Coordinates of N, CA and C and ligand atoms in Angstrom, one line a residue:
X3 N -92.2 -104.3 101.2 CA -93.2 -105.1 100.4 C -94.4 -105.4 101.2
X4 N -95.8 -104.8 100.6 CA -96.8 -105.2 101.2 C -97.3 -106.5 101.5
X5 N -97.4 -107.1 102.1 CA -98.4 -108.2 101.9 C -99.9 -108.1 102.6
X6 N -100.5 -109.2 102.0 CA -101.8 -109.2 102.0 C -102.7 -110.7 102.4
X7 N -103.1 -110.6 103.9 CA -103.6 -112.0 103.8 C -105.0 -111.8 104.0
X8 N -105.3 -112.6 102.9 CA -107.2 -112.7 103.1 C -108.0 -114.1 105.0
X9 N -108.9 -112.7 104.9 CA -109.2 -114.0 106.1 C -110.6 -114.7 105.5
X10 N -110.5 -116.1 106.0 CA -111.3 -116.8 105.6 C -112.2 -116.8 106.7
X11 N -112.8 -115.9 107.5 CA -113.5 -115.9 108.3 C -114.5 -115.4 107.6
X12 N -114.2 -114.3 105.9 CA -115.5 -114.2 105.2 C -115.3 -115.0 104.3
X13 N -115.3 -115.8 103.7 CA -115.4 -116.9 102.9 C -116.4 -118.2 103.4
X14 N -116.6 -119.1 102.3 CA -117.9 -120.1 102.6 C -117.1 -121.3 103.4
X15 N -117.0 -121.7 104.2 CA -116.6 -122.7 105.2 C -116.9 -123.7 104.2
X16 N -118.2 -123.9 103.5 CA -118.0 -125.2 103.5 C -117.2 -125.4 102.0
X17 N -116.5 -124.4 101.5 CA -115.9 -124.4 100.3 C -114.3 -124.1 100.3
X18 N -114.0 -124.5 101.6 CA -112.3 -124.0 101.6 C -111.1 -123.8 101.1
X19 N -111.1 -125.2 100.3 CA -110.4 -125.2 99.2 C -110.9 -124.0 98.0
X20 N -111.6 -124.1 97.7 CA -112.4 -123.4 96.2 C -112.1 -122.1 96.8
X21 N -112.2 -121.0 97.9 CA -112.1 -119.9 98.8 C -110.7 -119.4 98.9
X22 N -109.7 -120.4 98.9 CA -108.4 -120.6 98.8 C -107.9 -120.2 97.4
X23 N -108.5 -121.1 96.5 CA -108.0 -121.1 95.0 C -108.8 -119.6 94.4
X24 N -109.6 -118.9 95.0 CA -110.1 -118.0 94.6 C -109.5 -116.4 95.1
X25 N -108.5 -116.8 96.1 CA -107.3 -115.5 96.0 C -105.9 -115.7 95.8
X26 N -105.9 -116.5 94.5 CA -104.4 -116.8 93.9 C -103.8 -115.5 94.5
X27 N -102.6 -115.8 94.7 CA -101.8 -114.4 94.7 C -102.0 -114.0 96.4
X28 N -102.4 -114.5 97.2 CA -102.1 -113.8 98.2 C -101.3 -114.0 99.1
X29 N -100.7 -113.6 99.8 CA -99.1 -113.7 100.2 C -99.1 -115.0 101.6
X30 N -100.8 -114.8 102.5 CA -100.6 -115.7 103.4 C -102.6 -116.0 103.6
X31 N -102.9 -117.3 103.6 CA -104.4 -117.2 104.2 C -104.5 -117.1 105.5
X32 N -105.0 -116.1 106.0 CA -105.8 -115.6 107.3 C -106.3 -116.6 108.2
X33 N -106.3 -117.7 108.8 CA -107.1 -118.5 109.7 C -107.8 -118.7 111.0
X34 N -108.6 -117.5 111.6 CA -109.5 -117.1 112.4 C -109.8 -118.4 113.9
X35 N -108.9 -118.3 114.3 CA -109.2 -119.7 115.2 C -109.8 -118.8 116.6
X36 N -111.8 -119.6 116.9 CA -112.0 -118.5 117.7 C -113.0 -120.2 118.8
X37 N -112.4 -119.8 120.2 CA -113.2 -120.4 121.3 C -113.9 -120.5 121.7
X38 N -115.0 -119.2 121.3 CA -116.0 -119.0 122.3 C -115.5 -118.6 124.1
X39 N -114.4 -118.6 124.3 CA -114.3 -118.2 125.4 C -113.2 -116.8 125.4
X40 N -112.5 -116.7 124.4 CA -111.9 -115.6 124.9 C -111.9 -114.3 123.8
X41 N -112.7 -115.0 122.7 CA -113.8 -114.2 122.0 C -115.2 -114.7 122.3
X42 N -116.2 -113.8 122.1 CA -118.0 -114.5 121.8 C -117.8 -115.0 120.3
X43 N -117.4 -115.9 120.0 CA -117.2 -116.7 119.0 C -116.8 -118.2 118.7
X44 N -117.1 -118.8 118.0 CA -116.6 -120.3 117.2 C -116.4 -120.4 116.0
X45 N -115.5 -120.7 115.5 CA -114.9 -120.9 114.1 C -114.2 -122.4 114.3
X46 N -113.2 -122.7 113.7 CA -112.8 -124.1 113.2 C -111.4 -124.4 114.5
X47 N -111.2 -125.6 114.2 CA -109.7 -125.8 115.0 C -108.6 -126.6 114.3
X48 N -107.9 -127.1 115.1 CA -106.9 -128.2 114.5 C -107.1 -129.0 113.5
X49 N -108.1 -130.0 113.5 CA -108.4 -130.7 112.0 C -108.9 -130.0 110.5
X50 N -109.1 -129.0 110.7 CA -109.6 -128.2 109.5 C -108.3 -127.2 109.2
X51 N -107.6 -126.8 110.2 CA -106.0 -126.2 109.5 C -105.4 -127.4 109.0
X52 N -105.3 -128.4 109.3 CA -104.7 -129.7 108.8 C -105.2 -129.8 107.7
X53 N -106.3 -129.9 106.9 CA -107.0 -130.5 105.8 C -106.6 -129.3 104.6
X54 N -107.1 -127.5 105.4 CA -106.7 -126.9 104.5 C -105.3 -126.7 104.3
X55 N -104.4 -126.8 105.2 CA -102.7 -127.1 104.4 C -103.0 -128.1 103.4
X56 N -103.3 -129.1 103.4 CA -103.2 -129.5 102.3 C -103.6 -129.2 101.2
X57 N -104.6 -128.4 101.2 CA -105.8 -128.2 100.2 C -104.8 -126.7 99.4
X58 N -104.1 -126.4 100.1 CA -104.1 -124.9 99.2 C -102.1 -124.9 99.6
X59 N -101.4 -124.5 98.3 CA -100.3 -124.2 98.7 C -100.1 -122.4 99.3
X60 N -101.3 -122.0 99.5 CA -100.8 -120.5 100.2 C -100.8 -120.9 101.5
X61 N -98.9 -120.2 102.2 CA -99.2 -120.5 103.4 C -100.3 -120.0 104.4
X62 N -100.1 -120.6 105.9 CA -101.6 -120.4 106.5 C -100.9 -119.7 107.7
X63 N -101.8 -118.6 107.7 CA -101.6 -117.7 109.0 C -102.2 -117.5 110.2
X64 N -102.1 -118.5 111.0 CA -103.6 -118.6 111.9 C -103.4 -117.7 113.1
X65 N -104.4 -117.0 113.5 CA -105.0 -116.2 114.4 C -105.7 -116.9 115.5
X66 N -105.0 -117.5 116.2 CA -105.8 -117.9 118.0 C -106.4 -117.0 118.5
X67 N -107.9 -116.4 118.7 CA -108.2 -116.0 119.5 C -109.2 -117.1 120.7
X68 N -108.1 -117.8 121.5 CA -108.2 -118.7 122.2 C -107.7 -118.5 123.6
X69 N -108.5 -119.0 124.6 CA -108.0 -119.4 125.8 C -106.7 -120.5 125.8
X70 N -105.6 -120.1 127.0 CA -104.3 -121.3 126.7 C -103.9 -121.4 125.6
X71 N -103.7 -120.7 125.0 CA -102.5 -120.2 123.6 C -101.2 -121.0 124.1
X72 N -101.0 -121.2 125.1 CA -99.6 -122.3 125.9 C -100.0 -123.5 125.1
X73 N -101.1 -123.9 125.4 CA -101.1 -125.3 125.3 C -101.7 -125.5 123.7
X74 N -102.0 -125.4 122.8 CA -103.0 -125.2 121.8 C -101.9 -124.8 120.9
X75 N -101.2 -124.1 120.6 CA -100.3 -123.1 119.5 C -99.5 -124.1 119.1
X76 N -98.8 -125.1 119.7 CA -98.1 -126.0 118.6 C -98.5 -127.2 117.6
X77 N -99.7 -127.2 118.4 CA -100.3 -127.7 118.2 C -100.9 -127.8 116.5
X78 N -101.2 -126.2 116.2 CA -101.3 -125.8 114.7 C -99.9 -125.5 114.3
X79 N -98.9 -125.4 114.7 CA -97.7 -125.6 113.7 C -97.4 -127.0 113.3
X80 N -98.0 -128.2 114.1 CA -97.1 -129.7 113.4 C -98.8 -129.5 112.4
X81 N -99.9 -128.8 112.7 CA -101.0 -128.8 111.8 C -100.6 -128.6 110.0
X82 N -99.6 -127.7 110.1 CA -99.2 -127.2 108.9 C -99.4 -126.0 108.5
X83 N -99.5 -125.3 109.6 CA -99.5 -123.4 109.8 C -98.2 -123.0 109.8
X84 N -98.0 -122.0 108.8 CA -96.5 -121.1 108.5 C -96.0 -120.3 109.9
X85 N -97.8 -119.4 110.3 CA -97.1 -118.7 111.1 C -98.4 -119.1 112.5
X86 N -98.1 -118.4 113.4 CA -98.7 -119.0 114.6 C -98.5 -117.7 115.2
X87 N -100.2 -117.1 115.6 CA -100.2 -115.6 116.4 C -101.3 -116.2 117.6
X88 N -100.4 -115.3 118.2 CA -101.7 -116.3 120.0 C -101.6 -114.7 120.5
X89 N -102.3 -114.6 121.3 CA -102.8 -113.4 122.1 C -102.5 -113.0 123.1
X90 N -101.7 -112.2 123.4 CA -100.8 -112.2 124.7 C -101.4 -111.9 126.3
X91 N -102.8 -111.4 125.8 CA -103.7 -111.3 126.9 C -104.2 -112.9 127.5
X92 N -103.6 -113.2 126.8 CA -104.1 -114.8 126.9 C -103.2 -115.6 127.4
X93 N -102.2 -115.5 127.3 CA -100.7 -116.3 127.2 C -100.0 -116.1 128.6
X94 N -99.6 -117.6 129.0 CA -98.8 -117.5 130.6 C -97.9 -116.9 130.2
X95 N -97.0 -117.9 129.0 CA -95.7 -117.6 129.4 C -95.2 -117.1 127.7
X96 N -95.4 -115.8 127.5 CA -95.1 -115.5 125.9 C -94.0 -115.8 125.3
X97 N -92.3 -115.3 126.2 CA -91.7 -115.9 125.5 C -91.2 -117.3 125.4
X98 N -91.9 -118.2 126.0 CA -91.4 -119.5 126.2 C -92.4 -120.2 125.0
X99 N -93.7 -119.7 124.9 CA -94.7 -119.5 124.0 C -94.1 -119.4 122.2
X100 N -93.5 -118.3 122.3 CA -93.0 -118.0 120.9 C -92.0 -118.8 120.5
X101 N -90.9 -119.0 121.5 CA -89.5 -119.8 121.4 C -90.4 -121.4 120.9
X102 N -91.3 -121.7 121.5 CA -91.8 -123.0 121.3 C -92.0 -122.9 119.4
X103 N -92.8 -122.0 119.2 CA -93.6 -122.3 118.0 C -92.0 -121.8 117.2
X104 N -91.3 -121.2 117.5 CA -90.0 -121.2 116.4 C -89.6 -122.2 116.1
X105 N -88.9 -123.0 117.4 CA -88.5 -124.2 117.3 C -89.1 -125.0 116.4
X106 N -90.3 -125.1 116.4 CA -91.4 -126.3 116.0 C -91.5 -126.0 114.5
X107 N -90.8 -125.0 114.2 CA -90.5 -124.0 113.1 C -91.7 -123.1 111.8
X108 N -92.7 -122.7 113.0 CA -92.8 -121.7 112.2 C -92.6 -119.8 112.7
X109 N -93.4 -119.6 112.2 CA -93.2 -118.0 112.3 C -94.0 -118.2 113.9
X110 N -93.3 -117.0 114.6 CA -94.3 -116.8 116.0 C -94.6 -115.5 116.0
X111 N -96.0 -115.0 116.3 CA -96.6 -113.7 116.1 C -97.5 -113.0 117.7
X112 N -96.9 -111.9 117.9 CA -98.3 -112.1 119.2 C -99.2 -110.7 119.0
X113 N -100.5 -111.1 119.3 CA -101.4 -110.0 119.0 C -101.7 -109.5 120.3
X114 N -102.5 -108.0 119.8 CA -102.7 -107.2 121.4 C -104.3 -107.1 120.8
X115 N -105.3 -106.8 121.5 CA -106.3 -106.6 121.5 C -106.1 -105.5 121.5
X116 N -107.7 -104.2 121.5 CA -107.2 -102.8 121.0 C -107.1 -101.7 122.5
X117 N -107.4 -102.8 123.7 CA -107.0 -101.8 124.6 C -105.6 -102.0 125.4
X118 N -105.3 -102.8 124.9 CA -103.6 -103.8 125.4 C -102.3 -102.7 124.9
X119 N -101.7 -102.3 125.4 CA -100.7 -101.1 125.1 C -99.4 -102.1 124.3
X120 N -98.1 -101.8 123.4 CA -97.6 -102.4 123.0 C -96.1 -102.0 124.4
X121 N -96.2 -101.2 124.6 CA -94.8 -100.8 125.3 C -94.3 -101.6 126.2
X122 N -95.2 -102.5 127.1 CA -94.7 -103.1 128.4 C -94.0 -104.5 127.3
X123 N -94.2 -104.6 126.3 CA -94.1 -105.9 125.5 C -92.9 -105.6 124.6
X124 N -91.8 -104.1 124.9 CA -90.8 -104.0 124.1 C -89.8 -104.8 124.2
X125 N -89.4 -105.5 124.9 CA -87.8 -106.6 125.5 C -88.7 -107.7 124.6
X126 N -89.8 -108.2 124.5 CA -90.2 -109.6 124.1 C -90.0 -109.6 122.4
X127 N -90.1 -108.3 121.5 CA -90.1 -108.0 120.2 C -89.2 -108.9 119.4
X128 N -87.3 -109.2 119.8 CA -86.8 -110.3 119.7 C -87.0 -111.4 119.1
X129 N -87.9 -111.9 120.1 CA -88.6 -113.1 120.2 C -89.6 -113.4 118.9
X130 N -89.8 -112.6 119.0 CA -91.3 -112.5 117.7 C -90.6 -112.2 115.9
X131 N -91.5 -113.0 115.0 CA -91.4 -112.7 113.9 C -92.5 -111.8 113.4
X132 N -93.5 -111.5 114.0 CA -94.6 -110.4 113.6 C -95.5 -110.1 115.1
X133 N -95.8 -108.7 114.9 CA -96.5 -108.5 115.7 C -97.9 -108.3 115.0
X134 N -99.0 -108.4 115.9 CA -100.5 -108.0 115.3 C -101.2 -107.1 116.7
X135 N -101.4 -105.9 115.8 CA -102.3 -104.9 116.5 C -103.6 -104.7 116.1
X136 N -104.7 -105.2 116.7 CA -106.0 -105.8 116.5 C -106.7 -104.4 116.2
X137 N -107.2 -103.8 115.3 CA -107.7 -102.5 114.8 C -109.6 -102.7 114.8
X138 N -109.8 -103.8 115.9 CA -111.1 -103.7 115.7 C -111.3 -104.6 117.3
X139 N -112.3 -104.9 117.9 CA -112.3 -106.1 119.0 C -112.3 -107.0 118.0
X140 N -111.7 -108.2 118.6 CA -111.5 -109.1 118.2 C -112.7 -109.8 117.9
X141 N -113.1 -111.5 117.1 CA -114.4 -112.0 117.3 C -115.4 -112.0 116.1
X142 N -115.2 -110.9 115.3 CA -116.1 -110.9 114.2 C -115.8 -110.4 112.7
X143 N -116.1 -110.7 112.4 CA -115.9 -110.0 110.4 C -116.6 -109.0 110.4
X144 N -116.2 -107.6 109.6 CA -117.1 -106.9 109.0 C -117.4 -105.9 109.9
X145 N -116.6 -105.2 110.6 CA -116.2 -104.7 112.2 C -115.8 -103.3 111.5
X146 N -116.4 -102.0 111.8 CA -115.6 -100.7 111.3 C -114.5 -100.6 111.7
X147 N -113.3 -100.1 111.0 CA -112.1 -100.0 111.2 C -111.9 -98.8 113.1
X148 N -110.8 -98.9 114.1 CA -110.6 -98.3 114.6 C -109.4 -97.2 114.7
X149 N -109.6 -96.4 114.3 CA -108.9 -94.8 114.0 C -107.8 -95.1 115.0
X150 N -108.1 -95.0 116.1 CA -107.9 -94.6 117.6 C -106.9 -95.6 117.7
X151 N -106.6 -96.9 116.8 CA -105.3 -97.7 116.5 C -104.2 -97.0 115.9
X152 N -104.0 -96.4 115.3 CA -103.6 -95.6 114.3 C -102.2 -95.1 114.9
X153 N -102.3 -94.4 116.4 CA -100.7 -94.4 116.6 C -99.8 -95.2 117.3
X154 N -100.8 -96.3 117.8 CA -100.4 -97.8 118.3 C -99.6 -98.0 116.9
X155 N -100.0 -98.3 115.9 CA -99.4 -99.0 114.8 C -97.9 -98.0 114.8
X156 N -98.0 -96.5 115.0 CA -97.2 -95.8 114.5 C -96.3 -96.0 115.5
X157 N -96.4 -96.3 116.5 CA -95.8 -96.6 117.9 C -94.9 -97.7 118.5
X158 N -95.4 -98.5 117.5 CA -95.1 -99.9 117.4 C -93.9 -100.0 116.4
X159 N -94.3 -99.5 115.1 CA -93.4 -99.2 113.9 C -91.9 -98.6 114.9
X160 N -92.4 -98.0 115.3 CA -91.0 -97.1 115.9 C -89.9 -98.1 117.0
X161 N -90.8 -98.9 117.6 CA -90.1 -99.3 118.7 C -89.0 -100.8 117.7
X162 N -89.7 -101.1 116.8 CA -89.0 -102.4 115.6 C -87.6 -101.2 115.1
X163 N -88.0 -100.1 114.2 CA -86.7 -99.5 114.2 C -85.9 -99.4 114.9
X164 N -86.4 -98.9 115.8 CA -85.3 -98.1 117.3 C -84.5 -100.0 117.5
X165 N -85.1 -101.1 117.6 CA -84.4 -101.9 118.0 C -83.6 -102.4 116.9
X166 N -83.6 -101.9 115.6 CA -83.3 -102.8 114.5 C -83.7 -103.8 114.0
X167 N -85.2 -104.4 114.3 CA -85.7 -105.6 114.1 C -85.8 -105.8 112.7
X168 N -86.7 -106.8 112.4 CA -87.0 -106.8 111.1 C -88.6 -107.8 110.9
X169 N -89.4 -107.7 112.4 CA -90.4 -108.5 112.2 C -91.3 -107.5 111.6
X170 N -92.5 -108.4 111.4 CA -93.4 -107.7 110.7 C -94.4 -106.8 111.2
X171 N -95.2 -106.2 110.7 CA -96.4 -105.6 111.8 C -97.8 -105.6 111.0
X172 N -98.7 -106.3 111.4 CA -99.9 -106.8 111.1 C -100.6 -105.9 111.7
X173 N -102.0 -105.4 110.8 CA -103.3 -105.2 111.2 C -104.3 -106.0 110.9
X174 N -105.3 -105.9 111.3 CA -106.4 -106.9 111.5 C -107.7 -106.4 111.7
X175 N -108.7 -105.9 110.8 CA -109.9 -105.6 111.6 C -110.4 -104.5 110.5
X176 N -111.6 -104.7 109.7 CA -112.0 -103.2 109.0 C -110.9 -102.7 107.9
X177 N -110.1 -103.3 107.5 CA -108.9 -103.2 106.6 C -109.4 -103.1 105.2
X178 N -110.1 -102.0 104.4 CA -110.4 -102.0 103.3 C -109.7 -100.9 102.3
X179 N -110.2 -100.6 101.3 CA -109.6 -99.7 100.2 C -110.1 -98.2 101.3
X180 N -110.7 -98.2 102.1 CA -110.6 -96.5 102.5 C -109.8 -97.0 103.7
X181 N -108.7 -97.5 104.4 CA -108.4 -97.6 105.5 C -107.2 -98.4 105.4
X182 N -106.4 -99.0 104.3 CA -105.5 -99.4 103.8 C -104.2 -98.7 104.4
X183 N -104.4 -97.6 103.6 CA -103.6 -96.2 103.3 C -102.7 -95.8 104.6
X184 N -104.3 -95.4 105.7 CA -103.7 -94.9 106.8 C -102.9 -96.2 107.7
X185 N -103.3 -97.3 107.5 CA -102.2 -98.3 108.4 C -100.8 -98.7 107.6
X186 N -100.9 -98.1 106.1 CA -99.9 -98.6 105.5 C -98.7 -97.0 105.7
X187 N -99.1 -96.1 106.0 CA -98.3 -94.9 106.6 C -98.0 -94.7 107.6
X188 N -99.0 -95.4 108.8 CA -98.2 -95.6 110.6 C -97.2 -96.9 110.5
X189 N -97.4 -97.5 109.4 CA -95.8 -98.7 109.8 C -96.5 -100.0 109.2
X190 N -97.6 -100.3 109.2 CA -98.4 -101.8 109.2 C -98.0 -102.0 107.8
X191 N -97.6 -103.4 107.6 CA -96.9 -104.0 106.2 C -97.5 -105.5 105.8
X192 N -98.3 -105.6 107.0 CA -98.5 -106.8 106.4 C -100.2 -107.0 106.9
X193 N -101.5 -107.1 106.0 CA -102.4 -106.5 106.2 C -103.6 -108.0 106.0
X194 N -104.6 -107.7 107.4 CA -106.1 -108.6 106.9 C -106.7 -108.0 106.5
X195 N -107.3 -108.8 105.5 CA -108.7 -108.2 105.0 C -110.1 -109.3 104.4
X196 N -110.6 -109.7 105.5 CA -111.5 -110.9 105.3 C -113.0 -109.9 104.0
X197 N -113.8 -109.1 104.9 CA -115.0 -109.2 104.3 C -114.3 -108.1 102.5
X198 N -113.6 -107.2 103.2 CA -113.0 -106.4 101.8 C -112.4 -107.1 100.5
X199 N -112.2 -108.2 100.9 CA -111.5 -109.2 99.4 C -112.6 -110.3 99.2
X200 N -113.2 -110.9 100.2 CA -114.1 -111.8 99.6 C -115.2 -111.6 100.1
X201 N -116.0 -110.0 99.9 CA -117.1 -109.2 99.5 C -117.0 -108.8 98.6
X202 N -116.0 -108.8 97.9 CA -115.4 -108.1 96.6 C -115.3 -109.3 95.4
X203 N -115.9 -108.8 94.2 CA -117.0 -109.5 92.8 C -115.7 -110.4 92.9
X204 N -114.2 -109.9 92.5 CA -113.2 -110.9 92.1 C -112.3 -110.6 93.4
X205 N -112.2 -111.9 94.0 CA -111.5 -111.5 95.3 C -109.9 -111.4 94.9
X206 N -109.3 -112.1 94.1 CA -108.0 -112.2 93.8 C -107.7 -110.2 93.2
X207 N -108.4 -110.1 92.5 CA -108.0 -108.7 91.9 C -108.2 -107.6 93.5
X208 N -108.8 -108.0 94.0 CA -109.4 -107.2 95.6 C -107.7 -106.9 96.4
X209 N -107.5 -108.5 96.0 CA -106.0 -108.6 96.9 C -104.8 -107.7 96.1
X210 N -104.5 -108.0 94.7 CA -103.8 -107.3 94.0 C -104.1 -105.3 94.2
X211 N -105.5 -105.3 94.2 CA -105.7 -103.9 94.8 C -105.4 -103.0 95.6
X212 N -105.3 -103.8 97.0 CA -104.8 -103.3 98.3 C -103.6 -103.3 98.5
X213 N -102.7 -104.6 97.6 CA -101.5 -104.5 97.5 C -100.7 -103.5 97.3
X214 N -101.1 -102.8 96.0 CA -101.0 -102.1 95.1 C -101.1 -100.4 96.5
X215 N -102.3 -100.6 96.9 CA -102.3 -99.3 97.4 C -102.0 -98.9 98.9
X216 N -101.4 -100.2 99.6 CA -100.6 -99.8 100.6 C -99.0 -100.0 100.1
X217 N -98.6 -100.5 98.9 CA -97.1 -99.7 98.5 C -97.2 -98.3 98.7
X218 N -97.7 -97.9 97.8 CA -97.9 -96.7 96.8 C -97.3 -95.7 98.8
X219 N -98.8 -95.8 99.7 CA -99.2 -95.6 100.4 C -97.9 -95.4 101.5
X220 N -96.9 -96.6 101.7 CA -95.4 -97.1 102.4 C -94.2 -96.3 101.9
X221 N -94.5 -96.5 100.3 CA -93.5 -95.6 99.9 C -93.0 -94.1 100.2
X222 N -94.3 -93.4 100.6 CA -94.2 -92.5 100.8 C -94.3 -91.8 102.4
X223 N -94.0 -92.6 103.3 CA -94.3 -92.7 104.7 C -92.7 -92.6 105.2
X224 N -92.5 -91.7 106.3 CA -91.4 -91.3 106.6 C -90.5 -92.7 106.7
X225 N -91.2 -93.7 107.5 CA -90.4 -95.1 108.0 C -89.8 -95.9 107.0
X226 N -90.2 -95.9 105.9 CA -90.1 -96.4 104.3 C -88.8 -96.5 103.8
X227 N -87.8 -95.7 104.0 CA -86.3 -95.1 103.9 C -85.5 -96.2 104.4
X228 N -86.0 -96.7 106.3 CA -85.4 -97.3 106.5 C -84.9 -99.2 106.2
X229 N -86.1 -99.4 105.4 CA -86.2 -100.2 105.1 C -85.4 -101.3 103.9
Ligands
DX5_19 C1 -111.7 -110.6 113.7 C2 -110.7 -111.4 112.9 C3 -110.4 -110.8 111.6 C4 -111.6 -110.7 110.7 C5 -111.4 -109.5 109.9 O1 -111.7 -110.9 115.0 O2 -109.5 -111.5 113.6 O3 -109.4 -111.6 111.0 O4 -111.8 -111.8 109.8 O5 -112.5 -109.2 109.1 P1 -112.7 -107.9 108.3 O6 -111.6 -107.7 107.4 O7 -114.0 -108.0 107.6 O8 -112.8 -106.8 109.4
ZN20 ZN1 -107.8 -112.4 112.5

């Protein structure tokens, strides 16, 4: 089953709630948490994941691209974040890192940036409830999709079989109706799409769209069987 989380990195900040209630139906909201130091970027922090849990019952999927993901990441789980992805380029100690945010109970996720290989990171997979393979640099909205991710995803997909897992595998980055397809046939099931859904006239139909076409897309991908 596909899912679909919108990032509100393209949406109106100062409308969060209303941005929220305008992709009924989407499985998780996207939350872009950016430093300025370990991206060239600033977006929101702690008090504003706090405000919007309340504001919206879709859970919140927040994306640290942050310096000390150690110290910071539980931080947005007592916030009222479902799932919690920190960056392993970033992170002392990952699995002590993820074991934390489980405990504290939510989902623990770790992302690779797109020159970060996933293989030295197979023993940690375990540990994790999703992985995220960043299909663009990190830092910005509205970023062309990169191809050259394509058998990272496929690669990645394999190493969750081979182990029996059952976490998830996120893309992130350029995720539109022409680029869906190919991450929903290397293994990716669980999909961002900030400027593609809320550049799109009805964002909620945008989400039901993509939904729609990375099934279609999964079902017919060798990995799909095992599922
Ligand atoms: C980029 C962020 C993404 C961004 C995706 O660093 O992590 O979540 O919002 O935006 P699009 O879908 O427009 O590429
Ligand atoms: Zn993101």
């Amino acid at each position: 089953m596909a899912q679909i989380n919108p990032s509100i990195l393209s949406a109106d900040f100062a409308r969060l709630a209303q941005e929220a209630e305008a992709v009924r139906g989407a499985d998780w909201l996207h939350v872009d948490v950016m430093d300025n130091h370990f991206v060239p970027n600033l977006t929101l922090g702690v008090p504003i994941v706090e405000s919007l849990a309340r504001a919206t019952d879709i859970p919140l999927d927040c994306h640290l691209m942050i310096e000390q993901p150690d110290r910071w990441a539980p931080q947005y789980v007592e916030a009222g974040a479902g799932s919690v992805t920190f960056h392993v380029e970033a992170a002392a100690a990952p699995v002590r890192l993820a074991r934390e945010i489980r405990a504290k109970g939510a989902r623990a996720s770790m992302a690779l940036k797109p020159a970060t290989p996933i293989e030295p990171y197979e023993d940690l997979l375990p540990e994790l409830d999703m992985v995220l393979i960043m299909t663009v640099e990190p830092g910005f909205g509205g970023q062309a999709f990169l191809d050259i991710m394509l058998p990272k995803i496929r690669r990645t997909r394999e190493l969750i079989d081979k182990h029996g897992l059952s976490l998830w595998l996120q893309v992130d980055g350029g995720v539109a109706p022409s680029t869906i397809e190919r991450c929903a046939e290397a293994g990716a099931d669980v999909f961002v799409a900030g400027s593609a859904v809320y550049g799109a006239g009805d964002p909620a139909e945008a989400v039901r769209a993509l939904r729609a076409q990375a099934e279609t897309a999964a079902a017919g991908a060798p990995w799909a069987c095992k599922h």
